[in-house]
Each structure stands twice: as C-alpha cells, then as structure tokens.
Amino acid sequence: MAFKLIYSVVLLLTLWSTAGCDFLVEGVLQMECHDRYFMIAVDLAATGGPRFEAVDETGTYAITEDYAAKCGYSIGVLSLLGLVEFRASYFSCHTEKDDGFSFRFNLITTYDGEDAYYALNKTCSPPLPWSPREVTCEVNYMEVSVRSEIPCPAGFSDNWSTLEPLYSASTQDWQVTFQNLDEQLPPMNLSQARRKGYVFDLAHDRIVFRTPYGQPESYSTEVNGIPVEVVHATVFSRQSWVVIMVDMIAACSMDAGSYHSGYMIWDTPEALYPSLGSTQISLGLNGKLVEQAAAEQKGFIMARYNSTVKIGIPYNAEGGYRKSFVSNGIFEFYIFNLYLKQTSVDERHEETALRFHRTLVTPLLPSSLFTEDQTDVAEGEFTVYLGKVPRDVELTSLQLNGQEFEVPFSNAKTYTLTEFSKENAAMLHKLDINYTLIAIPGNDPYYYTVSVTALMAVSPPSFDASCTVSGIDFKLAYRSFDYLWDISIGSDRLTPALAARRGYTMSNDSHSLLLSVPLFTPGYKYQDITLKDFLGTFTILVRDHDTSEAKTSTIKTCLFNTTELIICSTNGWMTVVADLAVVLQSGEIPTKTHLMNSLCVPKEVDGTRVLFSFPLHSCGSIVKLSKGNVTYQNKIYFVRSENVTEGMTVQCTYPLASLQRLFSIHKFESDKEGFGNIIPFVEPTKAVPTRTTTEMTTTVAPQRTRTPSLHLPSFYPTARYIKVYRVQNQLPYLNKGTKETMQEKRFPRF
Ligand SMILES: *[C@@H]1O[C@H](CO)[C@@H](O)[C@H](O)[C@H]1NC(C)=O
Ligand SMILES: *[C@@H]1O[C@H](CO)[C@@H](O)[C@H](O)[C@H]1NC(C)=O
Ligand SMILES: *[C@@H]1O[C@H](CO)[C@@H](O)[C@H](O)[C@H]1NC(C)=O
Ligand SMILES: *[C@@H]1O[C@H](CO)[C@@H](O)[C@H](O)[C@H]1NC(C)=O
Ligand SMILES: *[C@@H]1O[C@H](CO)[C@@H](O)[C@H](O)[C@H]1NC(C)=O
Ligand SMILES: *[C@@H]1O[C@H](CO)[C@@H](O)[C@H](O)[C@H]1NC(C)=O
Ligand SMILES: *[C@@H]1O[C@H](CO)[C@@H](O)[C@H](O)[C@H]1NC(C)=O
Ligand SMILES: *[C@@H]1O[C@H](CO)[C@@H](O)[C@H](O)[C@H]1NC(C)=O
Ligand SMILES: *[C@@H]1O[C@H](CO)[C@@H](O)[C@H](O)[C@H]1NC(C)=O
C-alpha cells in the first residue's frame, strides 16, 4: 500500500517590479511621482530596515516618527512584501518648491553595524492641477492646502501676493487660533504652533497646514455615525484695519474598517466638507486611483446611503496582501492600502479634493484546509490531496500512522501500510495523516490531521489442490493479509504439531504453505470404494481468526487405486479391502469368505482380494474396551481345509473420548475416524468361536492368539443401550438403572 502526496506551492507573486527605477541604488526598487506625493519603495531585505534623511540647502534632517508626522512624511513597512514604502507630501518640510517639487533624501542602510548612505533625488511636477482646497488624510498626519488667492466678494480686490511679503516678512503678525467643539482656544503665533507640532507654510501660491493625529487641539466627533478627527485652525493677520482670516479645517474619517462577507468595508461621511450634491469618488489600492465605474468593475463596492459613502474591497482584490497566521489553526488576514479621493464642490463652486491613505486590516479569518481522498482501492494506493493550502504556508513534514516523513515527499517513495483491520468480507485500511504546516516566515507549526480509510474486498485464501498416487497435495501462495485466517482440518487448527501428529507433510514459509496429506491419514472421507478404486476426499477449512467461523473450504476428491484398506468411519461402518494372498498359498483362490457371522459375505471378490463393508457392531463383531479405547473386531474367514480356518482379523479402534454415541439404537457417532488393523490369522476349523485363536500383528505369518470370548449378535440390539460419557479418567457405566460401573475390559453381552 503506497501513499502519495501531491502538494503544490504557488510562489509568491512579485507584486512590485523594478521598472521605473531611473538609477541604480542598492535596495531601491522604485521612485515615483504620484498625484500628490513622492514615493520611494525600498527592498526591506536588501536594506535591513532602512532609515531616511531629508536633505535641503539648510542641512539634513533625520526622519523620525514624530518628525515624519509633522513634516509630511510616512514610512510604511510592508513586511509581507518585503518592502518599505516611503511617501513624502509635495508640501513636506524639505521639498524645494521653487520650480516643481524637488526631493532629496539620504537612504541609510546598515550592514554589520556599518551605515551606508545613498543620496536619492527626484523632481516632480504634479500631474494634476491643484484644487482650491486639498486635504490629505495620510496614515500619520492630516494636511490641508488652500489656494492663497483670497476668495472675496467682487470689488474687494486683494490677493495673497500682497499678503505674502507680510506673511514672510513678519510672521509674528500671523496668529493661529484653534477651535474645538465648544470653545475657541487663545491665539498663538506660528512659532508656538510649530513647536506644538503644527506646520504652516506657503508654497506654490498655497497656504499649507499640517497636523499629526491626536493633537491636544484636535477633537473627535461622529458624522453620520462615523468617527471623524478634526483640527480646526484659523490663521489670521491684522493689518491696520483689515483682518485677514483663513480657515484651515483638517477633517478625516477615522473608520478602522470592518470585515463582512468577503469584503473589507470602510466608511466615510459623504459631506466632511461642504458639498453641493454628492461627491465624486475615485479609489484604488497602493496609490492607484481609478474612477468609480472602473473600480466597481474590479469588484469594489461603493454605496451611498444616509449621507455615508461605504466602500467594499473584495478580500481577494488585486493589490491586497494576504498573510497566513498559525495559532491553533490556520488563519489568514488581508491588508489593503486604500487610496481614495473624494471631490466635493461647495455652493461657491469651489472644489475640495480630499485624499485618504488608509491601511485596512481584516480580522483573522479562519482558513479552511481540506483534503480530498482520491484513493483508488483497485490500485491499492492511498491518494490524498491537501487543498486550500495558503501560498505562504509550507508543508514541512508529515506523519503517516505516527511515522515521521520529511518533505518533499517523492512519489517514488512508497510506504507500506502494516496496520489495518478487518470487517466482514472486506479489509479496512486506515491511514492517519498528520501534516505539519508552517506559515512562512515563521516557525510555529500547525498540525492538520486527517484519517482516510479504504475498504478493500478480500476473499479468504483458497488452495490449489492436486492428486498424487498416495494422497493429495495442497498449496497456498500467501497474500499479505492471509494471516487473517486460520487454516484447519475439521475442527483442529493446522499447526506444525498437528501435521506431525497426523502424518501430514507441511512446509510453511512467508510465501507459501505446502501440505501433503497421505491417504488414510485423519481427515479423509472415502466413497465409492470398490476393489478397483475409490474416492478419497480431503477438506481444508479457512476460518476467521477471531470468530473461528468457517469462511471457505477447499475440498479435493481424488480417485485412488485400491490395494488393501480398512476404513473405520465416524458413522460406524467398517470397510475393508483385504488381500488374502498373504495367507493363501500361491495360486489359491479364496472361496466362501465371510465374517464372523457367516451370513456376512463380501460385496466384491477379485482374485485374492475381498471387499467387506458392514456396520461396526454387526456381523458378529466383538467389542473390546480398553482404557480410553473401544475396539470393534471382526474376522474375515475362509475355510482352507477341514482342520484349519484361516483369515484376517479386522478391527477398528476408536478413542472413547471422541465417541458421541455408542450403540444408541442403530447409531454410532464419532468425532474421529477409527484406527483400523488387518491382521491375518490361522485357527482350527469349527472353533468358531473358540477360546483360542491365532493372531498376528505382522502381515507375514499367521500366529495363534486368544479368541475373544464375547460376540455381538449379527443383528442390532434393541432394548438397551449404553451411553458413553466423555469424561476423562472415568469409564463408561451401564445406564438404565444398572449403574454398574464397567471395570471389566470386556463388554457385557446384550
Ligand atoms: C540627483 O541624482 C543624480 C543621480 O544620482 C545625480 O547625478 C545628481 O547629481 C543628483 N542631484 C542632486 C542635486 O543631488
Ligand atoms: C495681485 O497683486 C500683485 C502685486 O500687487 C499684482 O501684480 C497682481 O496683478 C494681483 N493679482 C490680481 C489677480 O489682482
Ligand atoms: C511667539 O510667542 C511667544 C510667546 O508669546 C514669544 O515668546 C515669541 O517671541 C513669539 N515668536 C514670534 C516669532 O513672534
Ligand atoms: C443614519 O444616520 C443617523 C445619524 O448617524 C443614524 O442615527 C441612523 O441610524 C442612520 N440610519 C441608518 C439607516 O443607518
Ligand atoms: C501530530 O504531530 C504532532 C507532532 O508530532 C503531535 O504533537 C500531534 O499530537 C499530532 N497530532 C495528532 C492528532 O496525532
Ligand atoms: C491405478 O492403476 C493403474 C493400473 O495399474 C495405473 O495405470 C494408474 O495410473 C493407477 N492410478 C493411480 C491414481 O495410481
Ligand atoms: C506459517 O508461518 C506463518 C509465519 O511465517 C505463521 O504465522 C502461520 O501460522 C504458519 N501457518 C501454519 C499453518 O502453521
Ligand atoms: C488406543 O488406540 C490407539 C490406536 O490403536 C493406540 O495408539 C492407543 O495407544 C490406544 N490407547 C489405549 C489407552 O489403549
Ligand atoms: C485333520 O484332523 C484329523 C484328526 O484330527 C486328521 O486325521 C487329519 O489328517 C487332518 N487332516 C489334515 C488335512 O490335516
């Protein structure tokens, strides 16, 4: 029984290409200008947790977590992809904003404790015109920029170009005041605000305001049930009698997302910023925006109700990342870097473009492995497929019925099952598989177990049998499971000891069993006995090992040439073929042969051979009891001269223990065949019966011996019977009231 395991691993797709890399710096995969940010993708493995420094003419600035949130940088470690994604807002602190937006960074990598610096630079020009108001909800900060041209009623002519020198020349003139839900906080100058983490800037004719999340001046609220963080800053400047105020409101949906029916759901209010009618939405993953229709075609859901925009990202959306997690089960989760742009137009037809960068993570979702049992019983092989193995999960080893196997598991390697159990006419093969799976990267094993069974129809073994001159040969070529059965002759299990005791010849090795059963050994049945030939039948039973129930038998009947034989059947018949030549003089033909009761004559005579067949206790048989045996004796007589009668003593001896019934009316039953003897004798004529008789125990010369004194009548007794109990060490006793224990060797006469 061989086990095959087919396991396929889908390689992690390379999600990032190195295309777009316009110069070669080790570990840098990509530098890209996006609509509102500049992005550097760095190989995590090659750079070993890189750091960045922003560079401008005033110096280099290490980008720490706090500094990033304040100055418009975000660093995302996408360990699943082995990437670090670095984003810089076009208005980030150290962008050189004169002619386009120029970025300069130092990428610092560490090898063996040594820092290596790589200078990166790129100039971007935004591919899109700026909206009057733009808001970016980055992962670590909010940024608002507004056109510095003051939207005034007609006739009130001024612009930010006139404001600019004021602003840059005397910043102390510019104040900022924050407003939370219920109060207006005292104003502060811009340096104070900056110290608190807020950045105000003026670039490309835009006023820029940036704030990290969770500032003391921020407030959290709910809009249509969605959590929103708001920082409401108003910058103002009093120039004699003119006060210029600019409202900078940063408001972002803080919905963390939820997972529902295969979709990552993320909500944002329809109208975070004043909107005439509904907002326009485009969205995508990993910084790529597509229009609503195209997104919907990719399976994204966008629904609006109750002034809420609901985004549904299909769990398997292209651009999403999945990761397996092993902890008492295999789980998976998905990560989406959602990028969404929401454009609204207010009553003055001024456009606000709101952009979200959101990292959404699904909860741990149980991952259901399954196995498919494709075992083909006819092939004698287990084939089990393990399916739905996440691509970041590896099969590291497995146990088959507790035995450990390393993988890869080659198909050439076969494992022979030795454990199986048996059911009715079929064998149940059981294979317990214990898969060890590991989510990579990681070491935590997860064991997935499955039991497969195969029910194989099995037939008990059957022997090949062949006739020989002197017996029957049986042969059995073992199959692997043949030990499930016992082989027996009648009720006795075949063992080397039994074979030896009964005179069978047996050879048994792991491949085959050979059994030669000579004629006249126990177990034979004989039929159609004639002087010419007779049929001998030998039966081998195959029994269930557990229940001893006979399942099949091999019965072989052979025709044998008759020479001499004596058969003492279990049902109480003696059949004798005797060759009287031993006691005849050469050329003599026996005439008038008969048994002790002279009315019992041979069934067949052929030259010197005679065939008698008679019930044991008829024809004048003598019954002799000895310790443990009962012997029926009769004689084949033929008269040779007046003075001398010669013949053969024929006798059947049965062990008493095997007798079921003895003389119970007309019936004789023995578990075992009797043991027969043919013994020539010579005795005086007319001495039948006499007290002296010659018996010989060899077939060579007649011998005199005592004549049995008791005879049975030639007809069956009627009234009384004797029951013989199969009690060890206890002789049978007379029944029917006499209760006389039989201690004599001679059987009482009826
Ligand atoms: C920008 O990078 C290129 C290529 O590495 C280099 O030749 C150039 O001098 C850099 N420019 C500045 C201003 O650092
Ligand atoms: C804004 O002011 C500058 C300088 O005073 C002037 O050159 C420019 O024409 C003004 N722009 C508008 C739209 O009035
Ligand atoms: C801002 O205000 C603080 C405290 O009132 C003051 O010490 C500081 O000089 C001011 N800075 C500017 C640039 O006006
Ligand atoms: C709509 O929003 C309001 C306010 O948040 C909320 O009370 C109401 O339950 C929402 N209705 C539905 C149908 O979600
Ligand atoms: C699977 O194998 C592991 C490691 O040998 C063992 O800890 C665990 O009990 C096995 N599981 C079953 C169901 O046998
Ligand atoms: C029986 O005897 C005949 C004649 O002697 C011989 O041809 C035959 O082969 C014998 N058969 C067996 C089964 O011994
Ligand atoms: C034959 O040998 C096998 C062991 O090789 C043993 O299990 C079986 O019992 C033997 N059969 C007999 C009939 O002795
Ligand atoms: C019974 O008869 C058998 C067969 O002749 C013989 O081997 C055995 O010894 C006898 N047993 C007794 C107790 O006489
Ligand atoms: C038979 O016996 C008688 C007397 O006992 C004797 O005379 C006779 O010769 C014997 N016959 C033979 C053939 O031996």
CSV table of C-alpha atoms in Angstrom, one decimal, residues 180-450:
chain,number,residue,atom,x,y,z
A,180,ASN,CA,-12.6,72.6,19.2
A,181,LEU,CA,-16.2,71.5,19.6
A,182,ASP,CA,-17.2,74.1,22.1
A,183,GLU,CA,-14.5,76.7,22.5
A,184,GLN,CA,-12.2,78.9,20.7
A,185,LEU,CA,-8.6,78.5,22.1
A,186,PRO,CA,-6.4,81.5,22.7
A,187,PRO,CA,-4.4,82.5,19.7
A,188,MET,CA,-0.7,81.7,19.4
A,189,ASN,CA,2.0,82.8,16.9
A,190,LEU,CA,3.1,80.4,14.2
A,191,SER,CA,6.4,79.6,16.0
A,192,GLN,CA,4.5,78.5,19.0
A,193,ALA,CA,2.2,76.5,16.8
A,194,ARG,CA,5.1,74.8,15.1
A,195,ARG,CA,6.5,73.9,18.5
A,196,LYS,CA,3.2,72.2,19.2
A,197,GLY,CA,3.7,70.1,16.0
A,198,TYR,CA,1.7,72.2,13.6
A,199,VAL,CA,3.3,73.4,10.4
A,200,PHE,CA,2.1,76.3,8.4
A,201,ASP,CA,3.7,77.0,5.1
A,202,LEU,CA,3.3,78.9,1.9
A,203,ALA,CA,4.3,77.3,-1.3
A,204,HIS,CA,3.2,77.5,-4.9
A,205,ASP,CA,0.6,80.1,-4.0
A,206,ARG,CA,-0.9,77.8,-1.5
A,207,ILE,CA,-1.2,78.1,2.3
A,208,VAL,CA,-0.4,74.7,3.8
A,209,PHE,CA,-1.4,73.5,7.2
A,210,ARG,CA,-0.3,70.1,8.5
A,211,THR,CA,-1.0,68.4,11.8
A,212,PRO,CA,-0.3,64.9,13.2
A,213,TYR,CA,-3.3,63.0,14.5
A,214,GLY,CA,-4.2,63.1,18.1
A,215,GLN,CA,-3.1,66.7,18.8
A,216,PRO,CA,-4.5,68.3,22.0
A,217,GLU,CA,-6.2,70.9,19.9
A,218,SER,CA,-7.9,68.2,17.7
A,219,TYR,CA,-11.3,66.8,18.5
A,220,SER,CA,-13.0,63.6,17.7
A,221,THR,CA,-16.6,63.6,16.7
A,222,GLU,CA,-19.0,61.4,14.8
A,223,VAL,CA,-20.5,62.3,11.5
A,224,ASN,CA,-23.4,60.0,10.5
A,225,GLY,CA,-22.1,57.5,13.0
A,226,ILE,CA,-18.6,57.5,11.6
A,227,PRO,CA,-15.7,58.6,13.8
A,228,VAL,CA,-14.0,61.7,12.5
A,229,GLU,CA,-11.0,63.6,13.7
A,230,VAL,CA,-11.0,67.3,13.2
A,231,VAL,CA,-8.4,70.1,13.7
A,232,HIS,CA,-9.9,73.5,13.1
A,233,ALA,CA,-7.2,76.1,12.8
A,234,THR,CA,-7.8,79.7,11.8
A,235,VAL,CA,-4.8,81.8,10.8
A,236,PHE,CA,-5.3,85.5,10.8
A,237,SER,CA,-3.4,88.7,10.5
A,238,ARG,CA,-4.4,92.2,11.4
A,239,GLN,CA,-3.0,94.7,9.0
A,240,SER,CA,-4.3,98.1,10.4
A,241,TRP,CA,-8.0,98.0,9.9
A,242,VAL,CA,-8.0,94.8,7.7
A,243,VAL,CA,-8.1,91.5,9.3
A,244,ILE,CA,-7.3,88.5,7.1
A,245,MET,CA,-8.5,85.2,8.3
A,246,VAL,CA,-8.1,81.8,6.7
A,247,ASP,CA,-9.9,78.8,7.9
A,248,MET,CA,-7.9,75.6,7.7
A,249,ILE,CA,-10.0,72.7,8.7
A,250,ALA,CA,-8.5,69.2,8.6
A,251,ALA,CA,-11.1,66.6,9.0
A,252,CYS,CA,-10.6,62.9,8.3
A,253,SER,CA,-12.7,59.8,8.7
A,254,MET,CA,-11.1,57.6,11.2
A,255,ASP,CA,-13.1,54.5,10.4
A,256,ALA,CA,-10.8,51.5,11.0
A,257,GLY,CA,-12.9,49.3,8.7
A,258,SER,CA,-14.7,46.1,9.3
A,259,TYR,CA,-14.9,42.8,7.5
A,260,HIS,CA,-18.1,41.5,6.3
A,261,SER,CA,-19.0,38.6,3.9
A,262,GLY,CA,-15.8,38.7,2.0
A,263,TYR,CA,-15.5,42.5,1.9
A,264,MET,CA,-13.4,44.9,3.8
A,265,ILE,CA,-15.8,47.7,4.5
A,266,TRP,CA,-14.7,51.3,5.1
A,267,ASP,CA,-17.0,54.2,5.7
A,268,THR,CA,-16.5,58.0,5.3
A,269,PRO,CA,-19.1,60.7,5.6
A,270,GLU,CA,-20.5,61.9,2.3
A,271,ALA,CA,-20.0,65.5,3.3
A,272,LEU,CA,-17.0,66.0,5.5
A,273,TYR,CA,-16.6,69.2,3.6
A,274,PRO,CA,-19.5,71.2,2.4
A,275,SER,CA,-20.8,69.7,-0.8
A,276,LEU,CA,-23.4,70.7,-3.3
A,277,GLY,CA,-24.9,67.3,-4.2
A,278,SER,CA,-23.0,64.1,-4.0
A,279,THR,CA,-19.2,63.8,-4.0
A,280,GLN,CA,-17.2,62.2,-6.7
A,281,ILE,CA,-15.1,59.3,-5.7
A,282,SER,CA,-12.2,57.5,-7.2
A,283,LEU,CA,-10.3,54.9,-5.4
A,284,GLY,CA,-7.8,52.1,-5.7
A,285,LEU,CA,-5.1,50.2,-3.8
A,286,ASN,CA,-1.5,51.1,-3.4
A,287,GLY,CA,-1.8,54.7,-4.6
A,288,LYS,CA,-3.5,53.9,-7.9
A,289,LEU,CA,-6.8,55.8,-8.3
A,290,VAL,CA,-9.5,54.6,-10.8
A,291,GLU,CA,-12.9,56.0,-11.4
A,292,GLN,CA,-15.9,54.6,-9.6
A,293,ALA,CA,-17.1,52.6,-12.6
A,294,ALA,CA,-13.7,51.0,-13.2
A,295,ALA,CA,-13.4,50.2,-9.5
A,296,GLU,CA,-16.8,48.6,-9.5
A,297,GLN,CA,-15.8,46.5,-12.5
A,298,LYS,CA,-12.9,45.2,-10.4
A,299,GLY,CA,-15.3,44.1,-7.8
A,300,PHE,CA,-15.2,47.1,-5.4
A,301,ILE,CA,-18.4,48.1,-3.9
A,302,MET,CA,-19.3,51.8,-3.5
A,303,ALA,CA,-22.6,52.5,-1.8
A,304,ARG,CA,-24.1,55.7,-0.5
A,305,TYR,CA,-26.8,56.0,2.0
A,306,ASN,CA,-27.6,58.0,5.0
A,307,SER,CA,-25.0,60.6,3.9
A,308,THR,CA,-22.3,57.9,4.1
A,309,VAL,CA,-20.0,56.5,1.5
A,310,LYS,CA,-19.4,52.9,2.0
A,311,ILE,CA,-16.5,51.3,0.3
A,312,GLY,CA,-16.3,47.5,0.0
A,313,ILE,CA,-13.0,46.0,-1.0
A,314,PRO,CA,-13.3,42.3,-2.1
A,315,TYR,CA,-11.0,40.2,0.1
A,316,ASN,CA,-9.1,39.0,-3.0
A,317,ALA,CA,-8.8,42.3,-4.7
A,318,GLU,CA,-5.7,42.7,-6.8
A,319,GLY,CA,-3.2,44.8,-4.9
A,320,GLY,CA,-4.3,43.5,-1.5
A,321,TYR,CA,-2.0,41.4,0.6
A,322,ARG,CA,-2.8,38.3,2.5
A,323,LYS,CA,-0.9,36.6,5.2
A,324,SER,CA,-1.4,33.4,6.9
A,325,PHE,CA,-1.2,33.1,10.6
A,326,VAL,CA,-0.8,29.9,12.6
A,327,SER,CA,-2.1,29.7,16.1
A,328,ASN,CA,-4.1,26.6,16.9
A,329,GLY,CA,-5.5,26.7,13.4
A,330,ILE,CA,-4.6,28.3,10.2
A,331,PHE,CA,-5.9,31.9,9.9
A,332,GLU,CA,-5.4,34.5,7.3
A,333,PHE,CA,-5.8,38.2,7.1
A,334,TYR,CA,-5.7,40.7,4.4
A,335,ILE,CA,-4.2,44.1,4.3
A,336,PHE,CA,-5.3,46.8,1.9
A,337,ASN,CA,-3.6,50.1,1.3
A,338,LEU,CA,-6.6,52.0,0.3
A,339,TYR,CA,-6.2,55.3,-1.6
A,340,LEU,CA,-9.3,57.2,-2.1
A,341,LYS,CA,-10.1,60.6,-3.5
A,342,GLN,CA,-13.3,62.4,-2.7
A,343,THR,CA,-14.1,65.6,-4.6
A,344,SER,CA,-16.8,67.9,-3.5
A,345,VAL,CA,-17.9,71.3,-4.7
A,346,ASP,CA,-19.4,73.9,-2.4
A,347,GLU,CA,-22.1,76.5,-3.0
A,348,ARG,CA,-19.4,78.9,-4.4
A,349,HIS,CA,-18.3,76.2,-6.8
A,350,GLU,CA,-15.0,75.9,-5.1
A,351,GLU,CA,-13.7,72.4,-5.2
A,352,THR,CA,-12.3,70.4,-2.3
A,353,ALA,CA,-10.2,67.3,-3.1
A,354,LEU,CA,-9.9,65.0,-0.1
A,355,ARG,CA,-7.5,62.1,-0.3
A,356,PHE,CA,-7.2,59.2,2.1
A,357,HIS,CA,-4.4,56.8,2.7
A,358,ARG,CA,-5.8,54.1,4.8
A,359,THR,CA,-4.3,50.8,5.8
A,360,LEU,CA,-7.1,48.4,6.4
A,361,VAL,CA,-6.6,45.0,8.0
A,362,THR,CA,-9.2,42.3,8.2
A,363,PRO,CA,-9.6,40.3,11.4
A,364,LEU,CA,-8.1,36.8,11.5
A,365,LEU,CA,-10.2,34.7,9.2
A,366,PRO,CA,-10.1,31.0,9.8
A,367,SER,CA,-8.7,29.4,6.8
A,368,SER,CA,-10.2,26.0,6.0
A,369,LEU,CA,-7.9,23.5,4.6
A,370,PHE,CA,-9.5,20.5,3.2
A,371,THR,CA,-8.4,17.1,2.0
A,372,GLU,CA,-9.7,15.1,-0.9
A,373,ASP,CA,-9.4,11.4,-0.7
A,374,GLN,CA,-8.9,10.2,-4.2
A,375,THR,CA,-7.9,6.8,-3.2
A,376,ASP,CA,-8.5,4.2,-5.8
A,377,VAL,CA,-9.0,0.9,-4.0
A,378,ALA,CA,-8.3,-1.1,-7.1
A,379,GLU,CA,-4.9,0.4,-7.4
A,380,GLY,CA,-4.1,-0.4,-3.8
A,381,GLU,CA,-2.8,3.1,-3.2
A,382,PHE,CA,-3.9,5.9,-1.0
A,383,THR,CA,-4.0,9.2,-2.8
A,384,VAL,CA,-4.8,12.2,-0.7
A,385,TYR,CA,-4.9,15.8,-1.8
A,386,LEU,CA,-4.4,18.5,0.7
A,387,GLY,CA,-6.2,21.6,-0.7
A,388,LYS,CA,-6.6,25.2,0.0
A,389,VAL,CA,-3.1,25.5,1.5
A,390,PRO,CA,-2.4,29.2,1.5
A,391,ARG,CA,0.6,30.0,-0.6
A,392,ASP,CA,2.6,31.3,2.3
A,393,VAL,CA,2.1,28.1,4.2
A,394,GLU,CA,4.6,25.3,3.8
A,395,LEU,CA,4.3,21.6,4.4
A,396,THR,CA,7.4,20.7,6.3
A,397,SER,CA,6.8,17.2,7.3
A,398,LEU,CA,4.1,14.6,7.9
A,399,GLN,CA,3.3,11.6,9.9
A,400,LEU,CA,1.7,8.5,8.4
A,401,ASN,CA,0.2,6.4,11.1
A,402,GLY,CA,2.6,8.0,13.5
A,403,GLN,CA,5.7,7.5,11.4
A,404,GLU,CA,7.6,10.7,10.5
A,405,PHE,CA,8.3,11.6,6.9
A,406,GLU,CA,10.2,14.6,5.7
A,407,VAL,CA,9.0,16.5,2.6
A,408,PRO,CA,9.4,16.9,-0.3
A,409,PHE,CA,7.7,13.6,-0.4
A,410,SER,CA,8.8,11.9,-3.6
A,411,ASN,CA,6.3,9.8,-5.4
A,412,ALA,CA,8.9,7.2,-5.8
A,413,LYS,CA,8.9,6.6,-2.1
A,414,THR,CA,6.3,4.1,-1.1
A,415,TYR,CA,5.2,3.4,2.3
A,416,THR,CA,3.7,0.1,3.0
A,417,LEU,CA,1.0,0.1,5.5
A,418,THR,CA,1.1,-2.6,8.0
A,419,GLU,CA,-1.8,-1.5,10.1
A,420,PHE,CA,-5.2,-2.5,9.1
A,421,SER,CA,-8.3,-4.1,10.4
A,422,LYS,CA,-10.8,-6.4,9.0
A,423,GLU,CA,-14.5,-6.1,8.5
A,424,ASN,CA,-16.7,-8.8,7.2
A,425,ALA,CA,-15.5,-9.7,3.7
A,426,ALA,CA,-13.5,-6.6,3.4
A,427,MET,CA,-10.4,-5.2,4.9
A,428,LEU,CA,-10.4,-1.7,6.2
A,429,HIS,CA,-7.1,0.1,5.6
A,430,LYS,CA,-6.7,3.2,7.7
A,431,LEU,CA,-4.2,5.9,7.2
A,432,ASP,CA,-3.8,8.6,9.7
A,433,ILE,CA,-2.1,11.6,8.2
A,434,ASN,CA,-0.7,14.4,10.4
A,435,TYR,CA,0.5,17.3,8.3
A,436,THR,CA,2.9,19.8,9.8
A,437,LEU,CA,2.4,23.2,8.2
A,438,ILE,CA,4.2,26.3,8.9
A,439,ALA,CA,3.3,29.8,7.8
A,440,ILE,CA,6.3,31.5,6.4
A,441,PRO,CA,8.0,33.5,7.5
A,442,GLY,CA,7.7,31.8,10.9
A,443,ASN,CA,8.3,28.6,12.8
A,444,ASP,CA,5.1,27.9,14.6
A,445,PRO,CA,3.8,24.6,13.4
A,446,TYR,CA,0.2,23.7,12.8
A,447,TYR,CA,-0.8,20.1,12.7
A,448,TYR,CA,-3.6,19.2,10.4
A,449,THR,CA,-4.8,15.6,10.7
A,450,VAL,CA,-7.0,13.5,8.6
